[in-house]
Coordinates of C-alpha atoms and ligand atoms in Angstrom, one line a residue:
X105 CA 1.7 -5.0 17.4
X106 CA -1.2 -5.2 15.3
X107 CA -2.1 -2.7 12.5
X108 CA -5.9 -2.6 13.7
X109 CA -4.5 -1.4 17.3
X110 CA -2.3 1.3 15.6
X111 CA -4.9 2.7 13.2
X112 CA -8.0 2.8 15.7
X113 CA -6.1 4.7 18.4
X114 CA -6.7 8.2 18.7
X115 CA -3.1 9.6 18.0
X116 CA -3.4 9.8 14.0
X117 CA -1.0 7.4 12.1
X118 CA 1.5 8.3 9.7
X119 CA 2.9 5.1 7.9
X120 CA 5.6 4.5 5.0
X121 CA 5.9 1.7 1.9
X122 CA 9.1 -0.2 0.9
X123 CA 10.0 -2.3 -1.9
X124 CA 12.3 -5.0 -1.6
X125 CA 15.2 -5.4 -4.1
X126 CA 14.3 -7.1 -7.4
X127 CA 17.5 -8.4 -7.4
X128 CA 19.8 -9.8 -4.8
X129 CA 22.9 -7.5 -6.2
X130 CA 21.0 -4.0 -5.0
X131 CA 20.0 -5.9 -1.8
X132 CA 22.6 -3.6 0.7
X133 CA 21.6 -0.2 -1.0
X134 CA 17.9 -0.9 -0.7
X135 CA 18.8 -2.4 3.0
X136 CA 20.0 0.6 4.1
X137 CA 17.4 2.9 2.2
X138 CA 14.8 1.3 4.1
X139 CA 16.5 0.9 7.5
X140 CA 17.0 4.8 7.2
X141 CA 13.1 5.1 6.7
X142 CA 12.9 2.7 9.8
X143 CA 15.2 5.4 12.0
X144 CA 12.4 7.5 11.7
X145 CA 9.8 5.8 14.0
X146 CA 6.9 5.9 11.4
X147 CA 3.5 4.4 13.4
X148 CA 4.5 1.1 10.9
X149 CA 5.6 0.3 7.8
X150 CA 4.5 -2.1 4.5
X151 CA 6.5 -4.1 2.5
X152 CA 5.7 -5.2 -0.9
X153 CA 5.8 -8.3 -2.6
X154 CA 6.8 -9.2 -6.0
X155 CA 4.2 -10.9 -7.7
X156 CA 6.4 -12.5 -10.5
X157 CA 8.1 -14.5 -7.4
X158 CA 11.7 -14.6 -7.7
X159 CA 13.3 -12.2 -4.6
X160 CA 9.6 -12.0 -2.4
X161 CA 11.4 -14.0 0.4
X162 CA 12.9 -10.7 1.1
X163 CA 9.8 -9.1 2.1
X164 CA 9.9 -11.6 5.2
X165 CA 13.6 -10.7 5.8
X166 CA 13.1 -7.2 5.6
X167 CA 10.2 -7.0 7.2
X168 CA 11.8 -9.1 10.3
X169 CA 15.1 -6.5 10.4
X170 CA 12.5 -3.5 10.7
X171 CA 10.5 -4.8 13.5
X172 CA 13.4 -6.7 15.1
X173 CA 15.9 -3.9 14.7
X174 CA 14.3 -0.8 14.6
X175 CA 11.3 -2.0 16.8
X176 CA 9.0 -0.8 13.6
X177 CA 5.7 -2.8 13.4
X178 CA 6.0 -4.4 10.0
X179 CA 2.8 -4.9 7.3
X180 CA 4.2 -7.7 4.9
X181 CA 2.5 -7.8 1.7
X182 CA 1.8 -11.1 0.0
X183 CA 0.3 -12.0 -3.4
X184 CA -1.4 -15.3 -4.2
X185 CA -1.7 -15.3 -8.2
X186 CA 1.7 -16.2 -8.8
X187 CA 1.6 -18.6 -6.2
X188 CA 0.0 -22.6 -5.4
X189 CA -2.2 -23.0 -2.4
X190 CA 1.1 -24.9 -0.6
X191 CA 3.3 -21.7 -1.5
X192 CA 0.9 -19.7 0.3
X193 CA 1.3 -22.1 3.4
X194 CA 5.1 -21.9 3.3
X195 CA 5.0 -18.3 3.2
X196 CA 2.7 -17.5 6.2
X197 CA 4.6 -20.6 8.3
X198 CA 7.3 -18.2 7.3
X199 CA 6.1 -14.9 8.6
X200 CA 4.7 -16.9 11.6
X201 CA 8.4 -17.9 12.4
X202 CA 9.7 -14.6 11.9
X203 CA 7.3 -13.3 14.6
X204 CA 5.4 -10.9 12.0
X205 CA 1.9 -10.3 12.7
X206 CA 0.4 -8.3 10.1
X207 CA -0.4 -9.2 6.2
X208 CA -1.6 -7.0 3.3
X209 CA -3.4 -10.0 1.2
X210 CA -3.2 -9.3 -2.5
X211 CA -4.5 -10.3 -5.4
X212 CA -1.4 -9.2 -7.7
X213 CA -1.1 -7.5 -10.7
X214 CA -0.9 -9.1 -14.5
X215 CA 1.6 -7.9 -16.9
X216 CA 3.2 -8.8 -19.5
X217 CA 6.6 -9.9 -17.4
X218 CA 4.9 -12.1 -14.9
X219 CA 2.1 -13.9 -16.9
X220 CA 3.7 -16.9 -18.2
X221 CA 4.4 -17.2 -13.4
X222 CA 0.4 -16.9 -12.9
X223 CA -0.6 -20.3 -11.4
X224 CA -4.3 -21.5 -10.6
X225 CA -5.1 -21.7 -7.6
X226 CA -6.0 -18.1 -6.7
X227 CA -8.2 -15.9 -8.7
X228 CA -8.9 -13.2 -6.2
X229 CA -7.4 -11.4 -3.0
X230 CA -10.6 -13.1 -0.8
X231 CA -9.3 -16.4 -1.4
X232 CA -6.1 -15.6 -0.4
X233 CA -7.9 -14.0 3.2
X234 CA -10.0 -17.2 3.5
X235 CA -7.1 -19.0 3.8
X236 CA -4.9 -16.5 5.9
X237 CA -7.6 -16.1 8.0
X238 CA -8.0 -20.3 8.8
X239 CA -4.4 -20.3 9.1
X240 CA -5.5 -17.7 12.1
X241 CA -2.8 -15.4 14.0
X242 CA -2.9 -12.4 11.6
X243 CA -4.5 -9.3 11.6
X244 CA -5.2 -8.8 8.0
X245 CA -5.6 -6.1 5.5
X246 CA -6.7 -6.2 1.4
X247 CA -6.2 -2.9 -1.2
X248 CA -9.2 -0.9 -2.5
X249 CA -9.3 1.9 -5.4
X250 CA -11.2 5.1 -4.9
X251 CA -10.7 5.6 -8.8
X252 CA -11.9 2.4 -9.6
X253 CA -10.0 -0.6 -10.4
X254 CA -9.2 -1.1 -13.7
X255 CA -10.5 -4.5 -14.1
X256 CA -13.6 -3.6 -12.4
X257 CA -16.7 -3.6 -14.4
X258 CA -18.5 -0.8 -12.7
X259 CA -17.5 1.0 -9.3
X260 CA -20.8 -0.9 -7.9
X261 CA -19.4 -4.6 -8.0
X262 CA -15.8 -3.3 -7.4
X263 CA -17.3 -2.3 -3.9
X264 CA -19.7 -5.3 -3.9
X265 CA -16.5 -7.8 -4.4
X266 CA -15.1 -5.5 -1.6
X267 CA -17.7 -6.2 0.8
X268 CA -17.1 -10.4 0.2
X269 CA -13.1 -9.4 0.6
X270 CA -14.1 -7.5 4.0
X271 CA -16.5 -10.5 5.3
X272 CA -13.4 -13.1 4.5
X273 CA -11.4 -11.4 7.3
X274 CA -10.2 -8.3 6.1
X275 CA -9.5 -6.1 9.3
X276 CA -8.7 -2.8 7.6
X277 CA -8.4 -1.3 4.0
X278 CA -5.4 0.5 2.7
X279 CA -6.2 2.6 -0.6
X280 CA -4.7 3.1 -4.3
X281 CA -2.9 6.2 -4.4
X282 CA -5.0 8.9 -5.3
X283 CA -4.6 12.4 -5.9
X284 CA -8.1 14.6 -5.3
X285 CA -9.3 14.1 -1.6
X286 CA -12.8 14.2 -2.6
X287 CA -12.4 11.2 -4.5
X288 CA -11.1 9.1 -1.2
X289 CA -14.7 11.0 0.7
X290 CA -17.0 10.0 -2.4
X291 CA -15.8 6.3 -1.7
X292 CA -15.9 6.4 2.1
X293 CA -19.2 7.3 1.6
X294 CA -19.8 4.8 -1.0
X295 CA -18.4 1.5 0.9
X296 CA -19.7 2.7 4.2
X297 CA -23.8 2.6 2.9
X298 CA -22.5 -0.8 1.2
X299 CA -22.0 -1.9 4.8
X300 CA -18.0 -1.6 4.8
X301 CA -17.0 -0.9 8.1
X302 CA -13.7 -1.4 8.7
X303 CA -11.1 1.4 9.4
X304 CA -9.4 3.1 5.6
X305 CA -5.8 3.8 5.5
X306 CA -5.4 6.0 2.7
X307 CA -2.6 5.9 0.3
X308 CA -0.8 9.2 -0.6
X309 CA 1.9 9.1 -3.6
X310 CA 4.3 12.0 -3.6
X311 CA 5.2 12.4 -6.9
X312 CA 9.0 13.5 -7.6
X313 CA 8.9 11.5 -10.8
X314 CA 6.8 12.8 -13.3
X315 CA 7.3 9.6 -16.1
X316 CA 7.0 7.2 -13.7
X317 CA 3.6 8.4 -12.6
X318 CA 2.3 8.0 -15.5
X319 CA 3.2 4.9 -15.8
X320 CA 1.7 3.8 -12.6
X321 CA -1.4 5.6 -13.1
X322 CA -2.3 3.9 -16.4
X323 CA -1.9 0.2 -14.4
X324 CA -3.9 1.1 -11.6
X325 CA -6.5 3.3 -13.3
X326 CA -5.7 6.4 -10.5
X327 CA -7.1 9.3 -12.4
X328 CA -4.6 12.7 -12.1
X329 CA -6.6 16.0 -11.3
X330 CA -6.0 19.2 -13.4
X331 CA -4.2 20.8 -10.6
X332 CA -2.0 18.1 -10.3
X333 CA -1.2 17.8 -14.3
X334 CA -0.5 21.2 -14.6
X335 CA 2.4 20.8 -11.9
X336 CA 3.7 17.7 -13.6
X337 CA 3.7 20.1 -17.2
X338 CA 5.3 22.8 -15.4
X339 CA 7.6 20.8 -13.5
X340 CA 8.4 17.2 -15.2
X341 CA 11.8 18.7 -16.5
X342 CA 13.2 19.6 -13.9
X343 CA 13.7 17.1 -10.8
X344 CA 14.2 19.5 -8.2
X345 CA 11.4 21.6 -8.6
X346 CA 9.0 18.4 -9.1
X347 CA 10.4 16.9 -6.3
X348 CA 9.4 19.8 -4.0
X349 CA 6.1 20.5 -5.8
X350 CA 5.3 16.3 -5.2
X351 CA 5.9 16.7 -1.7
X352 CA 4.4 20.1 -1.4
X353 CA 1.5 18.7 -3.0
X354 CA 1.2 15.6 -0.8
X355 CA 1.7 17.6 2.7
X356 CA -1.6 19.1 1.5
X357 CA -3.5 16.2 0.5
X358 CA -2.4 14.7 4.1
X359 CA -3.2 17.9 6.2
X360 CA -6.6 17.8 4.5
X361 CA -7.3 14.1 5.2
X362 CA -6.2 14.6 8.7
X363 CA -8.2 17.9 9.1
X364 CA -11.4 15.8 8.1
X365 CA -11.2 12.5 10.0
X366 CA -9.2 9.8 8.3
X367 CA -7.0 9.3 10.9
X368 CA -4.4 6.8 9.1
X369 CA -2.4 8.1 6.1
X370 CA 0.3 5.5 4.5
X371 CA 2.7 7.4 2.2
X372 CA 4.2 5.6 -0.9
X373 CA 7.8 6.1 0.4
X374 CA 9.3 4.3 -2.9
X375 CA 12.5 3.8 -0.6
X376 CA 13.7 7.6 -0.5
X377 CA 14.3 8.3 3.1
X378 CA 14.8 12.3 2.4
X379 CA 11.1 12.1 1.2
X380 CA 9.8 10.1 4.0
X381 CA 11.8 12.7 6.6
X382 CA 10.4 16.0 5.1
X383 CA 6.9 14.6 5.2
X384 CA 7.0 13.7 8.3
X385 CA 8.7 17.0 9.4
X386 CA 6.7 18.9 7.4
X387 CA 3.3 17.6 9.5
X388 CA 5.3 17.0 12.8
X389 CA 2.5 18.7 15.1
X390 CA 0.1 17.4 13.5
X391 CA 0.9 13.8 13.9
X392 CA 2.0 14.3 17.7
Ligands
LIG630 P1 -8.9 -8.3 -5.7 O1 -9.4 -7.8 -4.4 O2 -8.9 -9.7 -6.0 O3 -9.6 -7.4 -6.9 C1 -9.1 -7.5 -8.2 C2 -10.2 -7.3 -9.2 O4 -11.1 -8.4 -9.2 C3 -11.1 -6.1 -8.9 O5 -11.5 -5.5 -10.1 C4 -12.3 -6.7 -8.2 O6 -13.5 -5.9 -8.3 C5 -12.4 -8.0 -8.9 N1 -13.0 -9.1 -8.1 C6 -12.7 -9.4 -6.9 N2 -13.5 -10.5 -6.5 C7 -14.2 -10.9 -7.5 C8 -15.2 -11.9 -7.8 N3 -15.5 -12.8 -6.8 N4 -15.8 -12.0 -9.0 C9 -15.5 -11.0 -10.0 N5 -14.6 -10.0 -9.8 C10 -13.9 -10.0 -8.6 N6 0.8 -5.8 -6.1 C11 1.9 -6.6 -6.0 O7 2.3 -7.4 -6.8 N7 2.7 -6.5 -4.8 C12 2.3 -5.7 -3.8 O8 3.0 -5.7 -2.8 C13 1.2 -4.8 -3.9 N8 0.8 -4.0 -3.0 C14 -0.3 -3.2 -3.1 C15 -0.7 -2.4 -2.0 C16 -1.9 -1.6 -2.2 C17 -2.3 -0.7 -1.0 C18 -2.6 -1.6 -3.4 C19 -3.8 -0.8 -3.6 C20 -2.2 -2.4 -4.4 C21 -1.1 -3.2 -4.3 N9 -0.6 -4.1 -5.3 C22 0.5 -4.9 -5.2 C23 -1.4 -4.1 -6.6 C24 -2.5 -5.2 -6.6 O9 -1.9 -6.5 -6.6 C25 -3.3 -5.0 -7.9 O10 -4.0 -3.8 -7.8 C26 -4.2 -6.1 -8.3 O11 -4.6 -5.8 -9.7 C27 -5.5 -6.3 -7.5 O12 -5.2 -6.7 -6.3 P2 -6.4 -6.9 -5.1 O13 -5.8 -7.5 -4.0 O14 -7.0 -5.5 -4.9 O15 -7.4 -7.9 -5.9

């Protein structure tokens, strides 16, 4: 099924991530992590894409044992920076062949581990939607940041580049994580008068891992609210208590989104089945 037909229904979606293994010895327990996430029936779910290369043919595996197994529409993410225009090629002949129908076109992050991989023939995610998009056959999606991304000059020509990523062939939007609701409506408002009209997933993180948060925040430039730093002080030592406070905190950040018209959430999953379950427990009614 495509994405666009699941998020513009009127039953709101509730979606998970997955990361493939990075390594081909932690394939089985990642497997089964995300085939547990699968048994729950989420309305689809993404999988990511390594953008230093290496085990990314696993998206495409994965992404086929979800949907062919589970009957769980799959999003496969791809990334074009670490790959030539004929990589590219390959990979969607790939997803074609595995009967996936739905791509998250990246741009992909540089680091310090996968710069010496970056090849040339991509600069930006549009480029990379250009070219899916005359391949035709795939609803497609790109990434925006309600906080800003951190290359971005100003929030102005983040959402004007948006705009030239949406007229490409971007069908729907799926955001950053981010952590104060208000930010996500600022930024509705924001791309809509910019004339971005296509449907926003929006990205909820439940933190359960107060280091690793951090982390992630400074790469993607997601700014963390008071309320939300004083539960990572209080809590960050002891995992239990953060672990229910993250998905505590999250449950509320998707009730309110819900409550105020953004009718498809996707929830940073990071491949822990018992968060994805009491999420979706905890707002069963609310998604039926
Ligand atoms: P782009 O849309 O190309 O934007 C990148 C920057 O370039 C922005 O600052 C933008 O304003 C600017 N820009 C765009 N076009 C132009 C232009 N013409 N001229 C000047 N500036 C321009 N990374 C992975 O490696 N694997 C994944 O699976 C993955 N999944 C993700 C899923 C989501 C929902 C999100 C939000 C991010 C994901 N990322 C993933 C991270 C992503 O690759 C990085 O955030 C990356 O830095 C930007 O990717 P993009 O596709 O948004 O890039």
């Amino acid at each position: 099924m495509r994405i666009i037909d699941i998020i513009k229904a009127d039953k709101p979606s509730l979606s998970f991530e997955v990361f493939p293994p990075k390594t081909s010895d932690t394939f089985d327990t990642i497997k089964g992590a995300i085939e547990d996430i699968a048994r729950l029936q989420p309305s689809f779910m993404s999988v990511t894409y390594g953008a230093g290369g290496g085990t990314s043919e696993f998206t495409v595996s994965l992404s086929k044992d979800i949907k062919d197994n589970f009957g769980v529409t799959p999003l496969a993410h791809l990334t074009c920076i670490n790959s030539t225009k004929d990589d590219i090629r390959a990979r969607l002949v790939a997803l074609k062949d595995a009967g996936i129908e739905n791509i998250l076109a990246l741009r992909g992050d540089i680091t310090e581990q996968n710069k010496d991989k970056i090849k040339f023939d991509y600069k930006y995610a549009s480029e990379l939607v250009d070219d899916i998009k005359s391949f035709g056959g795939f609803c497609i999606g790109g990434a925006c940041y309600p906080d800003g991304h951190p290359e971005a000059l100003s929030q102005i020509e983040d959402i004007k580049n948006l705009k030239n990523k949406v007229d490409a062939g971007c069908e729907f939007l799926t955001t950053q994580m981010f952590f104060d609701n208000n930010v996500l409506y600022n930024y509705i408002y924001k791309i809509r008068e910019a004339g971005i009209t296509v449907p926003i997933v929006a990205g909820i993180m439940p933190v359960t891992n107060a280091s690793q948060i951090k982390r992630s925040c400074a790469l993607s430039g997601t700014q963390l609210p008071p309320r939300f730093k004083a539960i990572i002080d209080r809590y960050s030592s002891n995992p239990e208590a953060m672990c229910q406070a993250g998905i505590a905190y999250a449950t509320e950040q998707i009730i309110d989104l819900y409550a105020n018209g953004i009718n498809a959430v996707h929830v940073y999953s990071m491949n822990k089945p018992h968060i994805a379950a009491k999420i979706q427990q905890n707002i069963s009614e609310i998604i039926k």
